[in-house]
Coordinates of C-alpha atoms in Angstrom, one line a residue:
Chain A
M1 CA 142.2 65.5 -69.8
F2 CA 142.7 69.1 -69.3
I3 CA 140.1 71.5 -68.0
G4 CA 141.4 75.1 -67.8
F5 CA 140.0 78.2 -66.3
N6 CA 141.9 81.2 -67.8
K7 CA 139.9 84.2 -66.6
I8 CA 140.1 83.4 -62.9
N9 CA 142.5 86.2 -62.0
N10 CA 139.6 88.6 -61.5
T11 CA 138.6 86.8 -58.3
V12 CA 141.6 84.9 -57.0
P13 CA 145.3 85.9 -57.4
V14 CA 146.2 83.1 -59.7
L15 CA 146.9 83.0 -63.3
K16 CA 145.3 79.8 -64.4
I17 CA 143.7 76.7 -62.9
E18 CA 143.9 73.4 -64.6
A19 CA 142.5 70.0 -63.6
C20 CA 144.3 67.0 -65.0
F21 CA 143.6 63.4 -64.0
N22 CA 141.9 64.5 -60.8
I23 CA 144.8 66.7 -59.5
I24 CA 144.4 70.4 -59.6
C25 CA 147.2 72.4 -60.9
I26 CA 147.5 76.2 -60.2
Y27 CA 149.6 78.6 -62.1
L28 CA 150.9 81.4 -59.9
K29 CA 152.8 84.6 -60.3
S30 CA 156.3 84.2 -58.8
I31 CA 155.9 87.2 -56.6
I32 CA 153.1 85.9 -54.4
L33 CA 154.3 82.3 -54.3
L34 CA 155.5 82.4 -50.7
N35 CA 152.2 84.0 -49.4
I36 CA 150.0 81.5 -51.1
V37 CA 152.1 78.5 -50.0
R38 CA 152.0 79.8 -46.4
V39 CA 148.2 79.9 -46.6
L40 CA 148.0 76.5 -48.1
K41 CA 150.3 75.1 -45.4
Y42 CA 148.7 76.5 -42.3
H43 CA 145.0 77.1 -43.1
F44 CA 142.8 74.7 -41.3
K45 CA 140.9 73.6 -44.4
Y46 CA 144.0 72.9 -46.5
K47 CA 146.9 71.8 -44.3
F48 CA 149.4 70.9 -47.0
Q49 CA 152.1 70.0 -44.6
I50 CA 154.4 68.0 -46.9
L51 CA 156.3 69.3 -49.9
T52 CA 156.8 66.3 -52.0
C53 CA 159.0 67.6 -54.8
I54 CA 160.0 70.6 -56.8
S55 CA 160.8 70.0 -60.5
G56 CA 161.8 72.2 -63.3
I57 CA 160.8 72.0 -66.9
D58 CA 162.5 73.7 -69.8
Y59 CA 160.4 74.9 -72.8
I60 CA 163.1 76.2 -75.0
E61 CA 160.9 77.8 -77.6
H62 CA 158.8 79.8 -75.2
K63 CA 159.6 83.4 -74.2
N64 CA 159.5 82.5 -70.5
R65 CA 161.5 79.4 -70.6
F66 CA 161.2 77.6 -67.3
I67 CA 158.3 76.2 -65.4
I68 CA 158.9 75.3 -61.7
T69 CA 156.4 72.8 -60.4
Y70 CA 155.7 72.3 -56.7
E71 CA 153.9 69.1 -55.5
I72 CA 152.3 69.4 -52.1
L73 CA 150.5 66.9 -50.1
S74 CA 148.0 67.1 -47.3
L75 CA 148.0 64.1 -45.0
K76 CA 145.0 65.1 -43.1
F77 CA 142.7 65.5 -46.1
N78 CA 144.5 63.0 -48.4
N79 CA 144.9 65.6 -51.1
R80 CA 147.6 66.6 -53.6
L81 CA 148.0 69.9 -55.3
R82 CA 150.4 71.1 -58.0
L83 CA 151.6 74.7 -58.1
K84 CA 153.4 76.1 -61.2
I85 CA 155.4 79.2 -61.8
I86 CA 156.6 80.5 -65.1
V87 CA 160.0 82.1 -65.1
N88 CA 162.9 82.8 -67.3
E89 CA 166.6 82.9 -66.7
S90 CA 166.7 86.4 -65.2
I91 CA 164.0 86.0 -62.6
A92 CA 164.9 84.8 -59.1
I93 CA 162.2 83.0 -57.2
Q94 CA 161.4 83.1 -53.5
S95 CA 162.7 80.2 -51.6
L96 CA 160.4 78.0 -49.6
K97 CA 163.1 77.2 -47.0
L98 CA 161.3 78.9 -44.2
L99 CA 158.1 76.9 -44.7
Y100 CA 159.4 73.5 -45.7
L101 CA 163.0 72.6 -44.7
T102 CA 163.0 69.9 -47.3
A103 CA 162.9 72.6 -50.0
I104 CA 166.6 73.2 -49.5
W105 CA 168.0 70.3 -51.5
W106 CA 165.2 70.4 -54.1
E107 CA 166.1 74.1 -54.8
D108 CA 169.8 73.3 -54.9
E109 CA 169.0 70.6 -57.5
I110 CA 167.1 73.0 -59.6
W111 CA 169.9 75.5 -59.5
D112 CA 172.3 72.8 -60.4
M113 CA 170.3 71.5 -63.3
F114 CA 168.7 74.6 -64.7
G115 CA 170.5 77.6 -63.4
I116 CA 167.6 79.2 -61.6
I117 CA 168.4 81.4 -58.6
F118 CA 166.4 81.4 -55.4
L119 CA 166.3 84.4 -53.1
K120 CA 167.5 84.3 -49.5
R121 CA 169.5 81.2 -50.2
N122 CA 173.0 82.2 -49.5
N123 CA 174.5 78.8 -50.3
L124 CA 173.0 77.3 -53.4
I125 CA 175.4 74.3 -53.9
R126 CA 175.9 72.0 -56.8
L127 CA 174.5 68.7 -55.5
L128 CA 174.5 66.2 -58.3
T129 CA 177.2 67.4 -60.8
D130 CA 180.9 67.3 -60.4
Y131 CA 183.0 69.7 -58.3
G132 CA 183.7 72.7 -60.5
F133 CA 181.2 71.7 -63.2
Q134 CA 180.2 74.5 -65.5
G135 CA 176.9 74.5 -67.3
F136 CA 173.4 73.5 -66.4
P137 CA 172.7 69.9 -67.6
L138 CA 169.0 69.6 -67.8
K139 CA 168.5 72.6 -70.1
K140 CA 167.5 71.6 -73.6
D141 CA 170.5 73.3 -75.2
F142 CA 173.0 71.3 -73.2
P143 CA 174.0 68.3 -75.3
L144 CA 173.5 64.8 -74.0
S145 CA 177.2 64.0 -74.2
G146 CA 178.3 67.1 -72.3
F147 CA 181.3 69.2 -73.1
V148 CA 184.2 67.6 -71.1
D149 CA 185.8 64.3 -71.1
I150 CA 187.2 63.0 -67.8
K151 CA 190.2 60.7 -67.6
Y152 CA 192.5 59.7 -64.8
S153 CA 196.1 60.1 -65.8
L154 CA 198.4 57.6 -64.2
I155 CA 201.5 59.7 -65.0
T156 CA 200.4 62.9 -63.2
N157 CA 198.1 61.0 -60.7
K158 CA 195.4 63.6 -61.3
I159 CA 192.1 63.8 -63.1
Q160 CA 192.3 65.4 -66.5
Y161 CA 189.5 67.3 -68.1
N162 CA 189.7 67.4 -71.9
N163 CA 187.3 68.7 -74.5
I164 CA 185.1 65.9 -75.7
E165 CA 186.0 64.2 -78.9
L166 CA 183.5 61.9 -80.4
T167 CA 184.6 59.8 -83.3
Q168 CA 181.0 59.8 -84.6
N169 CA 178.4 62.4 -84.3
Y170 CA 175.7 61.6 -81.8
R171 CA 172.8 60.3 -83.8
I172 CA 169.2 60.6 -82.8
F173 CA 167.0 58.1 -84.6
N174 CA 163.6 59.3 -85.3
Y175 CA 161.4 56.6 -86.7
Q176 CA 158.2 58.5 -86.6
S177 CA 156.4 57.9 -89.8
P178 CA 155.4 61.0 -91.8
W179 CA 151.8 59.9 -92.2
C180 CA 151.0 59.2 -88.5
Chain B
M1 CA 205.4 86.1 -11.0
V2 CA 202.6 87.3 -13.2
L3 CA 199.3 85.5 -12.9
L4 CA 197.5 85.1 -16.3
K5 CA 194.0 86.6 -16.2
P6 CA 191.3 84.1 -17.1
K7 CA 190.6 86.0 -20.4
K8 CA 194.1 85.3 -21.6
L9 CA 193.7 81.6 -21.0
N10 CA 191.0 81.2 -23.5
K11 CA 192.2 79.6 -26.7
L12 CA 190.4 79.5 -30.0
I13 CA 189.3 75.9 -30.6
K14 CA 188.3 74.7 -34.1
N15 CA 186.2 71.7 -34.5
F16 CA 187.8 68.6 -35.9
T17 CA 186.4 67.7 -39.3
I18 CA 186.7 64.2 -40.6
N19 CA 185.9 62.8 -44.0
F20 CA 183.6 59.8 -43.9
G21 CA 184.7 59.0 -47.3
P22 CA 183.0 57.8 -50.4
Q23 CA 184.6 54.4 -50.0
H24 CA 183.5 53.1 -46.7
P25 CA 181.9 49.8 -45.8
A26 CA 179.2 51.6 -43.8
A27 CA 178.6 54.3 -46.3
H28 CA 175.9 52.3 -48.2
G29 CA 177.1 53.1 -51.6
V30 CA 179.0 56.3 -52.4
L31 CA 178.3 58.8 -49.7
R32 CA 180.8 61.4 -48.7
L33 CA 180.1 62.9 -45.3
L34 CA 182.1 65.7 -43.7
I35 CA 181.6 65.3 -40.0
E36 CA 182.5 68.1 -37.6
L37 CA 183.3 66.7 -34.3
S38 CA 183.9 68.0 -30.8
G39 CA 185.5 65.0 -29.2
E40 CA 183.2 62.1 -30.1
V41 CA 180.1 64.2 -30.4
V42 CA 178.9 65.2 -33.8
L43 CA 178.1 68.8 -34.3
N44 CA 177.5 69.0 -38.1
V45 CA 177.2 66.5 -40.9
T46 CA 177.4 67.7 -44.5
P47 CA 176.6 65.0 -47.1
H48 CA 178.2 65.4 -50.5
I49 CA 176.1 63.5 -53.0
G50 CA 176.3 63.2 -56.7
L51 CA 179.1 60.6 -56.9
L52 CA 176.8 58.2 -58.6
H53 CA 175.0 60.7 -60.8
R54 CA 174.4 59.0 -64.2
G55 CA 172.1 61.6 -65.8
T56 CA 169.1 59.4 -65.9
E57 CA 166.6 62.2 -66.3
K58 CA 168.4 63.6 -69.3
L59 CA 168.9 60.2 -70.9
V60 CA 165.2 59.4 -70.5
E61 CA 164.3 62.4 -72.6
Y62 CA 166.2 61.0 -75.5
K63 CA 164.7 57.5 -75.5
T64 CA 161.2 56.2 -76.3
Y65 CA 159.0 55.2 -73.4
L66 CA 159.8 51.5 -73.7
Q67 CA 163.6 52.1 -74.1
A68 CA 163.6 54.2 -71.0
L69 CA 162.1 51.5 -68.8
P70 CA 165.4 49.7 -67.9
Y71 CA 166.7 52.9 -66.4
F72 CA 164.2 52.6 -63.7
D73 CA 165.4 49.2 -62.6
R74 CA 168.8 50.7 -61.9
L75 CA 167.7 53.6 -59.8
D76 CA 167.1 51.8 -56.5
Y77 CA 169.1 48.7 -57.2
V78 CA 167.9 46.7 -54.2
S79 CA 164.2 46.9 -54.9
M80 CA 164.1 46.8 -58.6
M81 CA 160.6 46.1 -59.7
S82 CA 159.0 48.8 -57.5
Q83 CA 160.4 51.6 -59.7
E84 CA 159.4 49.8 -62.9
H85 CA 156.0 49.5 -61.4
T86 CA 155.7 53.2 -60.8
Y87 CA 156.9 54.1 -64.3
C88 CA 154.4 51.6 -65.9
L89 CA 151.6 53.0 -63.8
V90 CA 152.3 56.6 -64.9
I91 CA 152.3 55.6 -68.5
E92 CA 149.1 53.8 -68.1
K93 CA 147.6 56.8 -66.4
L94 CA 148.7 59.1 -69.3
L95 CA 147.3 56.7 -71.9
N96 CA 144.2 55.8 -69.9
L97 CA 145.0 52.1 -70.2
Q98 CA 143.2 49.4 -68.2
I99 CA 145.2 46.3 -67.5
P100 CA 143.7 42.8 -67.1
K101 CA 143.0 41.5 -63.6
R102 CA 145.6 38.7 -63.8
S103 CA 148.3 41.2 -64.6
K104 CA 147.4 43.3 -61.6
F105 CA 147.6 40.3 -59.3
I106 CA 151.0 39.2 -60.7
R107 CA 152.3 42.8 -60.4
T108 CA 151.1 42.9 -56.8
I109 CA 152.8 39.6 -56.0
F110 CA 156.1 40.8 -57.4
S111 CA 155.8 44.2 -55.8
E112 CA 155.4 42.6 -52.4
L113 CA 158.3 40.2 -53.1
T114 CA 160.4 43.3 -53.9
R115 CA 159.4 44.8 -50.6
V116 CA 160.6 41.7 -48.8
L117 CA 163.8 41.8 -50.8
N118 CA 164.4 45.4 -49.9
H119 CA 163.6 45.2 -46.2
L120 CA 165.8 42.1 -45.8
L121 CA 168.7 43.9 -47.2
A122 CA 168.0 47.0 -45.1
I123 CA 167.9 45.0 -41.9
G124 CA 170.8 42.9 -42.8
C125 CA 173.1 45.7 -43.8
H126 CA 172.0 47.8 -40.9
A127 CA 172.8 45.0 -38.6
M128 CA 176.2 44.6 -40.1
D129 CA 177.0 48.3 -39.8
V130 CA 176.0 48.3 -36.2
G131 CA 178.1 45.2 -35.6
A132 CA 176.0 42.1 -35.8
M133 CA 177.6 40.3 -38.8
T134 CA 175.5 37.1 -39.1
P135 CA 172.1 38.4 -40.1
M136 CA 173.6 39.8 -43.3
L137 CA 174.7 36.3 -44.4
W138 CA 171.3 34.8 -43.7
V139 CA 169.6 37.7 -45.4
F140 CA 171.6 37.4 -48.6
E141 CA 170.7 33.7 -48.8
E142 CA 167.0 34.5 -48.7
R143 CA 167.5 37.2 -51.3
E144 CA 169.1 34.7 -53.6
K145 CA 166.0 32.5 -53.3
L146 CA 163.8 35.6 -54.2
M147 CA 166.1 36.6 -57.0
E148 CA 165.6 33.0 -58.4
F149 CA 161.9 33.9 -58.8
Y150 CA 162.9 37.1 -60.7
E151 CA 165.1 35.0 -62.9
R152 CA 162.5 32.4 -63.6
V153 CA 160.0 35.0 -64.7
S154 CA 162.2 37.4 -66.7
G155 CA 165.6 35.9 -67.2
A156 CA 167.6 38.3 -65.1
R157 CA 168.3 38.0 -61.4
M158 CA 168.2 41.7 -60.6
H159 CA 167.3 44.1 -63.3
S160 CA 164.3 42.3 -64.8
V161 CA 162.5 44.5 -67.2
Y162 CA 159.3 42.5 -66.5
F163 CA 156.7 45.2 -65.9
R164 CA 155.7 46.9 -69.1
P165 CA 153.1 49.6 -69.8
G166 CA 150.0 47.6 -70.4
G167 CA 150.8 44.8 -68.0
I168 CA 153.7 42.5 -68.0
I169 CA 155.8 41.0 -70.7
H170 CA 154.9 37.3 -70.5
D171 CA 152.8 35.2 -68.2
I172 CA 154.4 33.5 -65.2
P173 CA 155.8 30.0 -65.9
K174 CA 154.1 26.9 -64.6
G175 CA 154.9 26.0 -61.0
L176 CA 156.1 29.4 -59.9
L177 CA 153.2 30.2 -57.6
N178 CA 153.7 26.8 -55.9
D179 CA 157.3 27.6 -55.4
I180 CA 156.5 31.0 -54.0
F181 CA 154.1 29.4 -51.5
L182 CA 156.8 26.9 -50.4
F183 CA 159.3 29.8 -50.1
I184 CA 156.9 31.7 -47.8
N185 CA 156.5 28.7 -45.5
Q186 CA 160.2 28.2 -45.0
F187 CA 160.9 31.9 -44.9
R188 CA 158.9 32.5 -41.7
T189 CA 161.3 30.4 -39.8
K190 CA 164.3 32.3 -41.1
L191 CA 162.7 35.6 -40.2
L192 CA 162.1 34.3 -36.7
E193 CA 165.8 33.4 -36.4
I194 CA 166.8 37.0 -37.3
E195 CA 164.3 38.3 -34.8
L196 CA 165.5 36.0 -32.1
L197 CA 169.0 37.2 -32.6
L198 CA 168.3 40.9 -32.7
N199 CA 165.0 41.9 -31.0
N200 CA 165.8 41.5 -27.4
N201 CA 169.6 41.6 -27.8
R202 CA 171.0 44.0 -25.2
I203 CA 173.7 45.4 -27.5
W204 CA 171.2 45.9 -30.4
V205 CA 168.7 47.6 -28.1
Q206 CA 171.3 49.9 -26.6
R207 CA 172.6 50.9 -30.0
L208 CA 169.2 51.6 -31.5
V209 CA 166.8 52.9 -28.8
N210 CA 166.6 56.7 -28.5
I211 CA 168.9 57.2 -31.4
G212 CA 167.8 59.4 -34.3
I213 CA 164.5 60.4 -32.7
I214 CA 162.4 62.6 -35.0
S215 CA 159.0 64.1 -34.1
K216 CA 155.9 64.2 -36.1
I217 CA 156.2 67.8 -37.1
D218 CA 159.8 67.5 -38.1
C219 CA 159.1 64.5 -40.2
Q220 CA 156.6 66.4 -42.2
N221 CA 158.8 69.4 -42.4
W222 CA 161.6 67.4 -43.9
G223 CA 159.3 65.6 -46.4
F224 CA 159.7 62.1 -45.1
S225 CA 157.6 59.2 -46.4
G226 CA 157.3 55.5 -45.9
V227 CA 158.8 53.9 -42.9
M228 CA 160.3 57.1 -41.6
L229 CA 156.9 58.7 -41.2
R230 CA 155.4 55.6 -39.7
G231 CA 158.1 55.3 -37.2
S232 CA 157.2 58.6 -35.7
G233 CA 153.5 57.8 -35.4
I234 CA 152.0 59.1 -38.5
C235 CA 149.7 56.5 -40.1
W236 CA 150.3 57.0 -43.8
D237 CA 150.7 54.4 -46.5
I238 CA 150.0 55.1 -50.1
R239 CA 148.7 51.6 -50.6
K240 CA 145.9 52.5 -48.3
S241 CA 145.3 56.2 -49.1
E242 CA 145.7 56.2 -52.9
P243 CA 145.4 52.5 -53.7
Y244 CA 146.7 51.3 -57.0
E245 CA 146.5 47.8 -58.6
I246 CA 144.3 45.6 -56.3
Y247 CA 145.4 46.9 -52.9
S248 CA 142.0 48.2 -52.2
S249 CA 140.6 44.7 -52.1
L250 CA 143.4 43.1 -50.0
K251 CA 143.4 43.0 -46.2
F252 CA 146.6 44.0 -44.5
T253 CA 147.6 46.2 -41.5
I254 CA 150.1 49.0 -41.3
P255 CA 152.5 49.2 -38.3
V256 CA 153.0 52.6 -36.7
G257 CA 155.7 53.4 -34.2
K258 CA 155.6 55.4 -31.0
N259 CA 159.0 56.9 -30.3
G260 CA 160.4 57.8 -33.7
D261 CA 163.8 56.2 -33.0
C262 CA 165.8 53.7 -34.9
Y263 CA 164.5 50.7 -33.0
D264 CA 160.9 51.5 -33.9
R265 CA 161.8 51.7 -37.6
Y266 CA 163.6 48.4 -37.4
L267 CA 160.5 46.7 -35.8
I268 CA 158.3 48.3 -38.4
R269 CA 160.4 46.9 -41.2
I270 CA 160.2 43.4 -39.7
Y271 CA 156.4 43.7 -39.3
E272 CA 156.1 45.0 -42.9
I273 CA 157.9 41.9 -44.2
K274 CA 155.3 39.7 -42.4
Q275 CA 152.5 41.8 -43.8
S276 CA 153.9 41.4 -47.3
L277 CA 153.8 37.7 -46.8
V278 CA 150.2 37.9 -45.8
I279 CA 149.4 40.0 -49.0
I280 CA 151.2 37.5 -51.2
E281 CA 149.3 34.6 -49.7
Q282 CA 146.0 36.4 -50.4
C283 CA 147.0 37.1 -54.0
L284 CA 148.0 33.4 -54.4
Q285 CA 144.6 32.3 -53.3
Q286 CA 142.7 34.9 -55.4
I287 CA 144.6 35.1 -58.6
P288 CA 142.3 34.6 -61.6
G289 CA 143.2 32.9 -64.9
G290 CA 143.0 34.7 -68.2
L291 CA 145.1 36.7 -70.5
I292 CA 147.7 39.1 -69.2
K293 CA 147.7 41.4 -72.2
Q294 CA 145.0 43.5 -73.7
D295 CA 144.0 43.6 -77.3
N296 CA 145.3 47.2 -77.9
L297 CA 147.9 46.4 -80.4
K298 CA 149.0 50.0 -80.9
I299 CA 150.6 50.1 -77.5
I300 CA 151.0 46.6 -76.3
P301 CA 153.1 44.2 -78.5
P302 CA 151.4 41.0 -79.7
F303 CA 152.3 37.5 -78.4
K304 CA 155.2 35.7 -80.1
N305 CA 153.1 33.0 -81.7
E306 CA 150.7 35.6 -83.1
F307 CA 153.2 37.7 -85.0
K308 CA 154.8 34.7 -86.6
L309 CA 151.6 34.0 -88.4
S310 CA 149.7 37.3 -88.8
M311 CA 150.8 40.2 -91.0
E312 CA 149.1 42.9 -88.9
A313 CA 150.6 41.6 -85.7
L314 CA 154.1 41.6 -87.4
I315 CA 153.6 45.2 -88.5
H316 CA 152.4 46.3 -85.0
H317 CA 155.3 44.4 -83.4
F318 CA 157.8 46.2 -85.7
K319 CA 156.3 49.7 -85.2
I320 CA 156.1 49.3 -81.4
Y321 CA 159.6 48.2 -81.0
T322 CA 161.1 50.8 -83.4
N323 CA 158.9 53.8 -83.2
G324 CA 157.1 53.3 -79.9
F325 CA 153.7 54.6 -79.1
N326 CA 152.7 58.3 -79.1
V327 CA 151.3 59.9 -76.0
P328 CA 149.2 63.0 -76.3
I329 CA 150.1 66.2 -74.5
T330 CA 149.4 65.5 -70.8
E331 CA 151.3 65.4 -67.6
A332 CA 150.9 63.3 -64.5
Y333 CA 152.5 62.8 -61.2
L334 CA 152.1 59.4 -59.6
S335 CA 153.7 57.9 -56.5
T336 CA 153.7 54.4 -55.1
E337 CA 154.6 53.0 -51.8
A338 CA 158.1 51.8 -52.7
P339 CA 159.8 49.9 -49.9
K340 CA 161.9 53.0 -49.0
G341 CA 159.1 55.5 -49.0
E342 CA 157.2 57.4 -51.6
F343 CA 158.7 57.0 -55.0
G344 CA 157.1 59.4 -57.4
I345 CA 157.5 60.1 -61.1
Y346 CA 156.3 63.3 -62.8
L347 CA 156.0 62.6 -66.5
L348 CA 155.3 65.2 -69.1
S349 CA 154.6 64.2 -72.6
D350 CA 154.4 66.2 -75.8
N351 CA 152.7 64.5 -78.7
S352 CA 155.7 62.3 -79.6
N353 CA 157.1 58.9 -78.7
K354 CA 159.6 60.2 -76.2
P355 CA 158.9 61.7 -72.8
Y356 CA 159.4 65.5 -72.7
R357 CA 160.4 65.6 -69.0
C358 CA 160.6 62.8 -66.5
K359 CA 161.3 63.9 -63.0
I360 CA 162.1 61.2 -60.5
R361 CA 161.2 61.8 -56.9
A362 CA 163.3 59.5 -54.8
P363 CA 162.4 59.0 -51.1
G364 CA 166.1 58.7 -50.1
F365 CA 166.7 62.3 -51.3
A366 CA 164.5 63.8 -48.6
H367 CA 165.7 61.4 -46.0
L368 CA 169.4 62.0 -46.5
Q369 CA 168.8 65.8 -46.4
A370 CA 167.6 65.4 -42.8
L371 CA 170.7 63.5 -41.8
N372 CA 172.3 66.6 -40.3
F373 CA 169.2 67.3 -38.3
M374 CA 168.9 63.7 -37.0
C375 CA 172.6 63.2 -36.2
K376 CA 173.2 66.4 -34.1
Y377 CA 174.7 65.7 -30.7
H378 CA 174.9 62.0 -31.3
M379 CA 178.2 60.2 -31.5
I380 CA 180.0 59.0 -34.6
A381 CA 178.9 55.4 -34.2
D382 CA 175.3 56.7 -34.2
V383 CA 175.8 58.4 -37.6
V384 CA 176.3 54.9 -39.0
T385 CA 173.1 53.7 -37.3
I386 CA 171.1 56.6 -38.6
I387 CA 172.3 56.1 -42.2
G388 CA 171.3 52.5 -41.9
T389 CA 167.9 53.2 -40.5
Q390 CA 167.1 55.7 -43.3
D391 CA 167.7 52.9 -45.8
I392 CA 169.8 55.0 -48.1
V393 CA 170.6 53.6 -51.6
F394 CA 172.6 55.9 -53.8
G395 CA 171.1 54.8 -57.1
E396 CA 167.9 56.6 -56.4
I397 CA 169.3 59.7 -54.7
D398 CA 171.9 60.5 -57.3
R399 CA 169.9 59.1 -60.2

C-alpha cells in the first residue's frame, strides 16, 4: 500500500515521501544526500547508526534510469528508513564512506553491477565480476548469458575468452494469458 | 676507513605480500586474501571475492517467483532453510497473505533446526581451522541426523525447497516430531562433549581470547549483525525486535558478550544452540493441528488428491505452476535473524509474475569487509581464527 506526499518540498528538502508496509521511504536529491544522512545518523531523535544495505534499480524506460536505495537502521529506536535517489548514467553520487565504513563495498558492488560512479572514492574496484570484466551486468540491457565464453585451454595452459556462441537463441517463456 | 653515516644505512624495506589463495583448507570456500606482512604481523588484508559469483540476482529477474525459490537455498549452503524462509516472508508481505498457525509452527521448528545446523558447522570448522580436529567429526555426525529430518520432510538432504509462499509444501510426516524430540534429548550430551573439549582448554582459550576485538561503535559502523553485534555487547536480535512467525509468543533469551573477542562469539554460538533447542521444545508442545495451506487457490497450489478429482483445482494447479501468480506494483525489504546475522531481501515487483529486482543482503558481506580492520597487527594464524569467527560462507557473499 502506497501513500505518497508529493508537494512536500516546500517545507522539507525532500522530493517525495512514501509509506509502504509501515516503512517510510524518502526520495532525495542527490546533492544533499550526505547532509541529510549525517543528520539522520547523529541527531539524538533519529540515531540511524547502521547502514544495512545499498541497492540499485534500473528502470530502463525512464529518463533518469537508476534509483539507488539506502536502508538504514536505528538500534536505539528500533526503526528502519529507506532513502532513494534518482540518477542517470552521467551523475556521480556522494559517497557515504565517511559516515558508514560499511558503505565502501556496497558502493563498489553498485559500480560493478550498474556503472554508477561515487565521488571521493579513489579506488572503486570490481568486487563480484571477473578480473578484467567489461560491462555492467545488472543493467537491463545486459543479456542474461553475457557476451564472453570462458574456457580453459589445456594446450596453452591459459584461460581463453571467446565470443559467446549459443546454438539456440535464449528463449523467454511468457505464459501470461492475454485476458488476465 | 670511512664510517657510514646512519642516514646511509637505512634501506628501503617493502612488506612481504602472500597470497592466501582461493584453494585453502581454512579459507572457508573460495576466499582469496592478499596479506601484507611484516615478519609474522599482519599489516593489511585485502579480500578478493567474486570467485563464486553465480549471478543469482540477475537470474531471479528472469524467473517466476516460485521458480526463483531454489536459488535461495543455494546462497548460504550451510543453513538452507533460513534464506527460503526470508524469501517466502517477503512474498507473503507483498501479497498480504496470512498463513495458518500450524504452518508457522512448522516453519519455526525448521528455522531453529537450521540454526543448530549452522552453528554446529561454524563451531566445528572453526575448531578445525584453529587446530582441534575432533569436534568437526562429531559435528558432522550430528548434522547428518538433522539432514535426515530435512530429507524426511522434503526429499532432499540439503537444498529442500520446503518453504513456499503461503506456508509449506506438504505437511510433516507421521512420527517426525517424536524423532525430533528424541534427537534433542541425545543431542544435549553431544553438545556437552564439545564444550568439555573446548571451553576450558588452555590452547583454545589462548588462541581465541583477545583476538579480533571489536568495539560497539566499530560494530555499528561496519554494519555488523547477528552474533558479531551480540559479541560486542549490543543486545539486538531480529526475532525479538521485529518478530515474525510466532517468535513473539515464545520464551527464549539472547546471549550478549562482554569483550567482543572471538571467545565471546564462540560461547554465544554454543548458548544459541541451547536456546534453539528450548524454542523447538516449546513449539513441539504447542503445535496445533489443522491444515497447512490456505484456501487461496490463485497463489497456493491445491493438494494432490484435490486436483485429481476437481476441474477447477486442476486448472489452478496448471496456471500456478506455469504462469505463476501476479504481484501488484509494490516493494518491500524484509530481514530475518538468519544464523549468520541479518539476512535481508529487498523485493520489487511490477505487475507481472516475475520479480523486477531482487536484492539480497547477505550478512557475511558486511562481516568480510571488516576483516582488514579486525586483523590489523595480529599474526597470520589469527587471520584464520577471525575468518572462522565471522562465520563466512561464500555462497551468500558472492551470490
